[in-house]
XYZ file of C-alpha atoms in Angstrom:
478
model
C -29.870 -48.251 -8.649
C -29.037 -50.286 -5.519
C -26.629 -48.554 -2.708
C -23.872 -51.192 -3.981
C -24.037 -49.432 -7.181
C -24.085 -46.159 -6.038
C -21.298 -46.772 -4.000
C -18.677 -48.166 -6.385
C -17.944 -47.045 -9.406
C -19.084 -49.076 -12.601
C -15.865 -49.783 -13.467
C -13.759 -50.971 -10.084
C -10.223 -51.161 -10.715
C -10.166 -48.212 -13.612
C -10.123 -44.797 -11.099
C -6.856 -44.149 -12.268
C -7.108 -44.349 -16.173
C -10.739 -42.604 -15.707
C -9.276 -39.772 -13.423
C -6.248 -39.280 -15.935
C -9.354 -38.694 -18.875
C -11.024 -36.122 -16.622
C -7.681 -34.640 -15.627
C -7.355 -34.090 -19.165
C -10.274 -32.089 -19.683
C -9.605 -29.993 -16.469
C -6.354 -29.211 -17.741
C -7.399 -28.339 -21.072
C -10.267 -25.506 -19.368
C -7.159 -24.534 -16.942
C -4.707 -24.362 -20.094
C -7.083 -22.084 -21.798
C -7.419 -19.588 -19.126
C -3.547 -19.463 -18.507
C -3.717 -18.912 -22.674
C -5.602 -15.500 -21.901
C -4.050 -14.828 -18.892
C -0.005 -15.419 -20.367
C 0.902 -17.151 -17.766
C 1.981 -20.541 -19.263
C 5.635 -18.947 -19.456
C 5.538 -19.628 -15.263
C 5.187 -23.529 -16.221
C 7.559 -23.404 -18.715
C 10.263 -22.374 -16.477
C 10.045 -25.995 -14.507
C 12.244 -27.518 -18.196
C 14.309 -24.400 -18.212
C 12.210 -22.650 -20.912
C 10.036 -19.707 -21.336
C 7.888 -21.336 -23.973
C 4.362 -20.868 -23.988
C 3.415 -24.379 -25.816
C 6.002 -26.247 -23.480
C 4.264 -24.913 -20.366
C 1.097 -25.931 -22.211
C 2.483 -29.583 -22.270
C 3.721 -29.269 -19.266
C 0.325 -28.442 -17.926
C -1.314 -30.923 -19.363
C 0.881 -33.942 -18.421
C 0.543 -32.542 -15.021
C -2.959 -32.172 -15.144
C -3.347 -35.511 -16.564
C -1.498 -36.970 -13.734
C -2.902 -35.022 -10.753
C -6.075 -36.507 -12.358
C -5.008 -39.594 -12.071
C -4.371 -39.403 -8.367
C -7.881 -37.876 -8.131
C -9.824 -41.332 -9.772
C -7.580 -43.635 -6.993
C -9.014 -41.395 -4.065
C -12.161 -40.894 -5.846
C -12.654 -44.551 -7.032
C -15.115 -45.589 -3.504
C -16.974 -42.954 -2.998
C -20.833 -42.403 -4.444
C -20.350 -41.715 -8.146
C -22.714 -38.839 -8.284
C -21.235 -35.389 -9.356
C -23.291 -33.868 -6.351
C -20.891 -35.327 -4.302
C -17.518 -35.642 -6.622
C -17.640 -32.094 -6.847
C -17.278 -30.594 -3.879
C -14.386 -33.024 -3.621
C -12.792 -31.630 -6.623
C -12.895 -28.423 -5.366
C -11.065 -29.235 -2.274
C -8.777 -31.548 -4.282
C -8.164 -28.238 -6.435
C -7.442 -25.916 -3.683
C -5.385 -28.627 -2.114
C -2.900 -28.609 -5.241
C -2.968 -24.722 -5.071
C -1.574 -25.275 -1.580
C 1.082 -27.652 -2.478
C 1.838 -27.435 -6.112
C 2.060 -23.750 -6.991
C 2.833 -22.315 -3.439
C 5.066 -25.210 -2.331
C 6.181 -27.643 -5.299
C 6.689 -24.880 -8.252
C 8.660 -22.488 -6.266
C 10.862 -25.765 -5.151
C 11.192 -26.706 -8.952
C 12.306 -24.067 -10.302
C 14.683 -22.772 -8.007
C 12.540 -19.363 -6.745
C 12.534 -19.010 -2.681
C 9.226 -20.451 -1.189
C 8.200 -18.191 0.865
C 4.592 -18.995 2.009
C 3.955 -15.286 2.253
C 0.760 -13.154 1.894
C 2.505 -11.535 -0.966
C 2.763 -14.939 -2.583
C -0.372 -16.392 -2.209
C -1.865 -12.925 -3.572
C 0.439 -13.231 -6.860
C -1.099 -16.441 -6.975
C -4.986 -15.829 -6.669
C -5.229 -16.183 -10.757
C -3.958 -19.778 -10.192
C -5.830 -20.839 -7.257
C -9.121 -19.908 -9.570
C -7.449 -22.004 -11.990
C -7.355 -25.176 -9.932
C -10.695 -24.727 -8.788
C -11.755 -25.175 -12.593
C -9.076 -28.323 -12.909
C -10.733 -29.619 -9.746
C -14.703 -29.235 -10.850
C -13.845 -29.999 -14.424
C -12.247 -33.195 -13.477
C -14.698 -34.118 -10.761
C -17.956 -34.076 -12.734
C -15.877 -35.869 -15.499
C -14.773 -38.817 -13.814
C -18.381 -38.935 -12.514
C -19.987 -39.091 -16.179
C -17.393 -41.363 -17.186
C -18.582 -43.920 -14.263
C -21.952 -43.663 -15.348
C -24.055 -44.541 -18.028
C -26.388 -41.966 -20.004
C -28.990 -43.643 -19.064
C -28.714 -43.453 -15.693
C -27.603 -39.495 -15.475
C -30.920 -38.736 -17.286
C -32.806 -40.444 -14.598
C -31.333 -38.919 -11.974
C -30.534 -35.154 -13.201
C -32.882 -34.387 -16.200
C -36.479 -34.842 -14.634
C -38.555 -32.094 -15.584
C -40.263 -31.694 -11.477
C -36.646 -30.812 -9.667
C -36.031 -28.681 -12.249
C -38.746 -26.421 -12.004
C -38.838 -26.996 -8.378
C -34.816 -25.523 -8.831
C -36.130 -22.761 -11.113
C -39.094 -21.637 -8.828
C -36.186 -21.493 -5.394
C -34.413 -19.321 -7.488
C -36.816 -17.159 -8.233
C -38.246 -16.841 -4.525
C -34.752 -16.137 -3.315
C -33.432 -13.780 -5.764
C -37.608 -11.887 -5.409
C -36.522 -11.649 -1.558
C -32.618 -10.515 -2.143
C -34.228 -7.399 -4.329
C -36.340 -6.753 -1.649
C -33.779 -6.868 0.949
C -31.134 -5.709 -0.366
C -32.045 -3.769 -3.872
C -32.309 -0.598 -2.876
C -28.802 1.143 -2.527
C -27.379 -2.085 -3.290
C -27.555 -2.509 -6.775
C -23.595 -2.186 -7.927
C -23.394 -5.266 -5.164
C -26.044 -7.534 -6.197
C -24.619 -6.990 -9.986
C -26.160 -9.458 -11.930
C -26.793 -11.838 -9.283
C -31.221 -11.629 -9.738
C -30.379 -13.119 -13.439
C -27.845 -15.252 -12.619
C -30.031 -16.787 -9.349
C -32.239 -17.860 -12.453
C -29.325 -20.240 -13.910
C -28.061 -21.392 -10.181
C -31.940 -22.837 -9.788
C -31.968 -24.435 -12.694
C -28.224 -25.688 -12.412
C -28.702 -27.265 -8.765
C -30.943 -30.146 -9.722
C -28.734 -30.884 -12.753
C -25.796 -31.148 -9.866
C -27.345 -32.509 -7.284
C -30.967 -34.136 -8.192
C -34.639 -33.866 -6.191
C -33.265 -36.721 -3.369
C -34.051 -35.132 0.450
C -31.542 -33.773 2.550
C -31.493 -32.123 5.506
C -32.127 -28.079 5.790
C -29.053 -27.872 7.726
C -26.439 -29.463 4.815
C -28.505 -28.256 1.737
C -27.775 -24.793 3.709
C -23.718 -25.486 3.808
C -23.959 -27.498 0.261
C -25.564 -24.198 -0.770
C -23.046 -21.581 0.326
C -20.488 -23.568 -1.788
C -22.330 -23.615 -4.261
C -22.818 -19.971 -3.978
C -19.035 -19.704 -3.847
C -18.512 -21.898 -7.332
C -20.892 -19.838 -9.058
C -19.290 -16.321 -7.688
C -15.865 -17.750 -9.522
C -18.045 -18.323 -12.847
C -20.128 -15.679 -12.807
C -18.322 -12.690 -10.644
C -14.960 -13.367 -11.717
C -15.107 -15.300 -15.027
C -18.291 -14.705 -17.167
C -18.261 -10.836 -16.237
C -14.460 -10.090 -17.289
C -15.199 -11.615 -20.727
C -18.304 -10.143 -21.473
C -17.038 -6.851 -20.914
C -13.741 -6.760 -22.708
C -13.470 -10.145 -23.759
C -10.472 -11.062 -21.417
C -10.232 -12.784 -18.018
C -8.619 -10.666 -15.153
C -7.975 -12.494 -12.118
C -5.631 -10.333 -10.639
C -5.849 -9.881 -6.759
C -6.898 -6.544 -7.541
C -9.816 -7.768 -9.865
C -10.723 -10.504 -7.264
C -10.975 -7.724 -4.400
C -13.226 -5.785 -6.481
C -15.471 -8.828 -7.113
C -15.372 -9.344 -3.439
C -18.205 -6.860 -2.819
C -20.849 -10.094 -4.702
C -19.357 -12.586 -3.244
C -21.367 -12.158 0.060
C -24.794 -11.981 -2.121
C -23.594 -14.993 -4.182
C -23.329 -16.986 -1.006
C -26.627 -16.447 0.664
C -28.362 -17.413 -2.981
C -26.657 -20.267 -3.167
C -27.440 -21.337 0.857
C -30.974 -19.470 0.044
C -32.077 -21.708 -3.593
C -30.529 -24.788 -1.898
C -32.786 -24.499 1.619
C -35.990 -23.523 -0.418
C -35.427 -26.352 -2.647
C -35.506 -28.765 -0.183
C -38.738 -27.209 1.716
C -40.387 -27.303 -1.698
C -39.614 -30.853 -1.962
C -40.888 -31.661 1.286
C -44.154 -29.931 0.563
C -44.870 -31.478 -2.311
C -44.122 -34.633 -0.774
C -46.193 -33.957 2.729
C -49.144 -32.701 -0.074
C -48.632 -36.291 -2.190
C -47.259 -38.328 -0.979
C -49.005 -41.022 1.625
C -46.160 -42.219 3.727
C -46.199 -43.907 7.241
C -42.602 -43.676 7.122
C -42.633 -39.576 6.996
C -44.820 -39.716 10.120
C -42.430 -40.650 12.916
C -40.558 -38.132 14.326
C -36.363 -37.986 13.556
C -34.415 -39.408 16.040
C -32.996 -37.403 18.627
C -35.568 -35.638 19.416
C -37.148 -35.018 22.060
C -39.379 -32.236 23.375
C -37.323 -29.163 24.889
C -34.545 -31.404 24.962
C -33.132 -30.661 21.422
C -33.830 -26.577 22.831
C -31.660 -27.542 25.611
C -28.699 -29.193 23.663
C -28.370 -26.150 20.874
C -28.531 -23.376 23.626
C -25.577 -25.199 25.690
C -23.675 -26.205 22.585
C -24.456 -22.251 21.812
C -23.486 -20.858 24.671
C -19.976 -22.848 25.018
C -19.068 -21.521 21.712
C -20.533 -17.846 22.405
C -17.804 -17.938 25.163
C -14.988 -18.631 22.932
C -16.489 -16.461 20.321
C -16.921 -13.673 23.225
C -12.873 -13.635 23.944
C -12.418 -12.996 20.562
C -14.760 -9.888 20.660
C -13.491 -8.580 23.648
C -9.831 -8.948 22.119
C -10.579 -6.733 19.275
C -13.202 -4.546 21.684
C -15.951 -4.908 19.744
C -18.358 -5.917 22.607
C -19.694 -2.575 22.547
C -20.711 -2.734 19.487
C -22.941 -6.034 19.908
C -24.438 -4.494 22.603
C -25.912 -1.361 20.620
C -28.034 -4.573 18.234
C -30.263 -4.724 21.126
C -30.012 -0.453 22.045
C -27.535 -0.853 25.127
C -23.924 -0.100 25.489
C -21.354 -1.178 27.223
C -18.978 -4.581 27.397
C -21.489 -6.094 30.008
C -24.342 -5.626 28.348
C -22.176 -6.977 24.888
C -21.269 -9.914 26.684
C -24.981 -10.775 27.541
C -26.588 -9.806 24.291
C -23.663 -11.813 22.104
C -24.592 -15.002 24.304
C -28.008 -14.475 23.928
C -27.803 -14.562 20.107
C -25.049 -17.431 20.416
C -27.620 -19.796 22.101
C -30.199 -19.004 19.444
C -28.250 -19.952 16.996
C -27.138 -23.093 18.811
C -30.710 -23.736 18.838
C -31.164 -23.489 15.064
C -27.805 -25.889 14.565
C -29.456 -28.713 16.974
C -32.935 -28.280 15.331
C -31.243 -28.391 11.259
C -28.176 -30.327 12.471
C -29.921 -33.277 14.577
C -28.411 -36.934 14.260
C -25.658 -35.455 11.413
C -22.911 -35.435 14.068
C -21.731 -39.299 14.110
C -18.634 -38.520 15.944
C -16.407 -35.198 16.742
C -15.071 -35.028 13.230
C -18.735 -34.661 11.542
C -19.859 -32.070 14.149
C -17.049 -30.029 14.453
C -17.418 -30.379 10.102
C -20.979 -29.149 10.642
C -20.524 -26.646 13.010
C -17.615 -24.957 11.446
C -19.214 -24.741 8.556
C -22.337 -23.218 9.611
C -20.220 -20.790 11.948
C -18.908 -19.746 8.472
C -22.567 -19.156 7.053
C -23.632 -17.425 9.816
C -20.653 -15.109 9.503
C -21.851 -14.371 5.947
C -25.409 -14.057 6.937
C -24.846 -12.606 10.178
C -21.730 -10.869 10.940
C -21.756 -9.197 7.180
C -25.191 -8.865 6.396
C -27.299 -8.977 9.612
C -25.535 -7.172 12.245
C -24.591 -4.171 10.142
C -28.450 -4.025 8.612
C -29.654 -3.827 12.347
C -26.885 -1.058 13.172
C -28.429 0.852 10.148
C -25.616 1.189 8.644
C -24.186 0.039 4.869
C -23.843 -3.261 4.456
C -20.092 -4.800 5.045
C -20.097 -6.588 1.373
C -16.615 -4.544 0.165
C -13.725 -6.077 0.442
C -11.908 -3.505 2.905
C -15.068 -4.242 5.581
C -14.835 -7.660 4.687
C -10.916 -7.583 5.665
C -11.351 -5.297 8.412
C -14.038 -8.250 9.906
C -11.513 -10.865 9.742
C -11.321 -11.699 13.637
C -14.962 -12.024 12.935
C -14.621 -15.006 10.654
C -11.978 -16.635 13.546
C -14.264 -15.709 16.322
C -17.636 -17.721 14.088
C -15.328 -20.386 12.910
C -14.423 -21.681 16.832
C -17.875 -20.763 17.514
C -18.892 -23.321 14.996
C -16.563 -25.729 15.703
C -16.936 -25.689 19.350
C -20.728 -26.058 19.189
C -20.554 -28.666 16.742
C -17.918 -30.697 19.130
C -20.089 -29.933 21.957
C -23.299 -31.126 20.537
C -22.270 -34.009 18.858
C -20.995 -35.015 22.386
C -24.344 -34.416 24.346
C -26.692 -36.148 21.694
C -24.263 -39.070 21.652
C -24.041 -39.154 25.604
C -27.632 -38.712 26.320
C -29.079 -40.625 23.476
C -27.204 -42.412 21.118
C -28.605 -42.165 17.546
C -27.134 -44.508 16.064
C -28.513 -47.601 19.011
C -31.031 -49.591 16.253
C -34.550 -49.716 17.695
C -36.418 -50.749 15.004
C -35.579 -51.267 11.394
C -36.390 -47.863 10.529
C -34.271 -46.254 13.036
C -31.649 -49.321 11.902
C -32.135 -47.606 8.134
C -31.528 -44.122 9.184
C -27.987 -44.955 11.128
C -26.853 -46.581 8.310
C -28.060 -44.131 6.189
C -26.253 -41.436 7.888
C -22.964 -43.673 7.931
C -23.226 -42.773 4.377
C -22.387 -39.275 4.472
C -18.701 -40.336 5.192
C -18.624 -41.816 1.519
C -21.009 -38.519 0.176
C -19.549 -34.835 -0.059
C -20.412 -34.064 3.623
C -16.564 -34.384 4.691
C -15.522 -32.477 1.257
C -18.001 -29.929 2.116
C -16.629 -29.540 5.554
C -12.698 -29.346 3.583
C -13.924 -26.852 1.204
C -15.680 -24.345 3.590
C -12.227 -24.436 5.638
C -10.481 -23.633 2.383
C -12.656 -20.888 1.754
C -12.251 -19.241 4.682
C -8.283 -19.447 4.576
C -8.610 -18.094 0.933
C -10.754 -15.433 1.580
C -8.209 -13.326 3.751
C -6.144 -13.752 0.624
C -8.245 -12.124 -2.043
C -9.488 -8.825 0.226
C -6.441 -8.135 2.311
C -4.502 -5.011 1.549
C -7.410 -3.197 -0.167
């Protein structure tokens, strides 16, 4: 398939008609969950009624024309549902945001608040739209493409044992880490790693990517299969309702950290196994010239500085909430000093690993601070939940009233990530322009990496954002 073809859809012109089809079959799955949950009354009330098969309609002629919105946005970019679906996640949570928080309330005459209280009543509708969103994003995809051409890219036997094998390396090393004493956490999570391997190549196919976005692409992923799984599949299975009650969702809170790293975990091994196989067999002058951007200690240099200018904004927010202290007992010291030095210290080396998994992704401030917020969000997951209290020996901060209580530290990783982002994105374009054409290989790569714009990079960075705002909302109060 030739980038043309990738680019536009196969039928130019028809996004809206195709997105108001896939609406369709989001709102149907979104219908059906309201169905067991009884809350299609709360639709109903927009025509004055308290009729469960008028909110149904109602749903449904909304969801058809939502959709239809969807296909006109969605109509340029790359028909592949690895990247239409990350978009119809954020296009989900986006309608959360303004149709049941803002729009319904407006409707039908009930004060719009904008309150925690609010958003928490509606948690079993933001889960909702995330299923309208994915549902309607992988079906305008499939109606843009031909059979043919979906079996050639998802159903190839090598990516998806190469998917099945990442799975089963990561969820071997999450029992190891974390199985003892953490069983009731990692629930079913070492089963249901099997189905996220094999799932990721049917979603996103064997093509290379970078370590650095298969890691973010990942810990959505994670997150999409924590609303399936944790919240969804579980609840059925066990008394063959859905419950997706705040309550229910703060409970489920406790996987959601697990869910994550597996998700970042099969998606980073996956792409090492890929480049394995293809350093073992693949003969390749091409693979043999080093990326651009780099050079020597310099890509050291630019991580630790973009590190460091984000550990300081990071650092206020410590010190604000005095938890310098506690930093400084990872490395056996005490003291605010000594926190200061060893959060910097550990801010640089992660600025390190951004420039070294990041290099050449940030095209301008937008797509690094997208990066780097969203890895400032992983590394609170990996890191400030998982990491720091393992080294403090003590339990692991995967409940939700640790993982409300550690909400300045999701604020204080989030500028961190942004800020180093910014700031490396500005030294990589100031000292050495990527995207200057020295050869026609260098010439491919720019434009190559101009794609991303029309890809799920800038979805990616949406989502993550959205995740982080919704995440308060599901764990506070416990």
């Amino acid at each position: 398939m030739t980038a043309e073809a990738v680019r536009e859809p196969a039928f130019p012109g028809r996004g809206a008609p195709a997105g108001a089809f896939a609406g369709a079959a989001g709102g149907l799955v979104w219908g059906a969950a309201m169905l067991s949950l009884g809350t299609l009354p709360d639709v109903a009330v927009l025509a004055g009624s308290g009729a469960p098969w008028l909110g149904f309609v109602l749903n449904m002629a909304i969801a058809i024309a939502v959709g239809a919105g969807f296909g006109l946005l969605a109509m340029h970019q790359r028909i592949r549902s690895s990247e239409l679906l990350f978009w119809g996640l954020a296009y989900g949570v986006f309608w959360w945001f303004l149709g049941t928080l803002t729009l319904l309330p407006l409707l039908s005459g009930a004060p719009m608040t904008w309150s925690l209280d609010a958003a928490q009543a509606a948690v079993p509708s933001l889960l909702g739209h995330l299923y309208y969103g994915a549902v309607t994003a992988v079906g305008f995809a499939l109606l843009q493409r031909d059979g043919r051409s979906v079996a050639r890219d998802h159903l190839r036997p090598r990516t998806l044992l190469r998917g099945l094998l990442a799975a089963v390396i990561v969820g071997g090393l999450l029992v190891l880490a974390f199985g003892v004493g953490a069983g009731a956490r990692l629930g079913w999570l070492p089963a249901v790693a099997v189905c996220m391997g094999i799932g990721y190549p049917l979603l996103f196919t064997g093509r290379a990517e970078g370590t650095g976005p298969a890691i973010v692409r990942g810990t959505a992923y994670g997150f999409l299969w924590w609303v399936v799984a944790g919240l969804t599949l579980a609840p059925l299975l066990d008394d063959g309702s859905l419950d997706w009650s705040q309550p229910a969702v703060a409970d489920a809170a406790t996987r959601l950290p697990p869910y994550l790293l597996a998700g970042a975990g099969i998606a980073a091994v996956f792409g090492w196994l890929g480049s394995l196989a293809r350093a073992l067999f693949v003969d390749d002058v091409r693979l043999r010239d080093r990326p651009i951007g780099t050079r020597g200690l310099r890509v050291v240099g630019y991580g630790a500085l973009s590190g460091l200018v984000g550990g300081v904004l990071f650092g206020f927010v410590w010190g604000a909430v005095d938890v310098l202290a506690t930093v400084a007992k990872l490395a056996g010291a005490g003291g605010d000093v000594a926190g200061w030095i060893v959060h910097l210290l550990i801010a640089q080396g992660i600025g390190v690993s951004y420039a070294l998994l990041f290099r050449g992704r940030g095209y301008d401030l937008v797509s690094g601070v997208g990066w780097g917020l969203s890895y400032g969000f992983f590394w609170w997951v990996f890191g400030g939940l998982t990491l720091m209290p393992a080294v403090l020996d003590v339990p692991l901060w995967w409940t939700a009233p640790t993982i409300a209580a550690d909400f300045a530290s999701l604020i204080g990783h989030l500028a961190y990530g942004g800020a180093l982002g910014a700031v490396h994105a500005w030294l990589e374009h100031r000292e050495n322009p990527w995207w200057l054409a020295r050869s026609d290989l260098e010439a491919a790569r720019a434009t190559a990496r101009r794609e991303q714009v029309l890809g799920s990079a800038p979805a990616l960075w949406t989502l993550t954002a959205l995740i982080a705002l919704t995440i308060p909302v599901m764990v506070a109060g416990t």
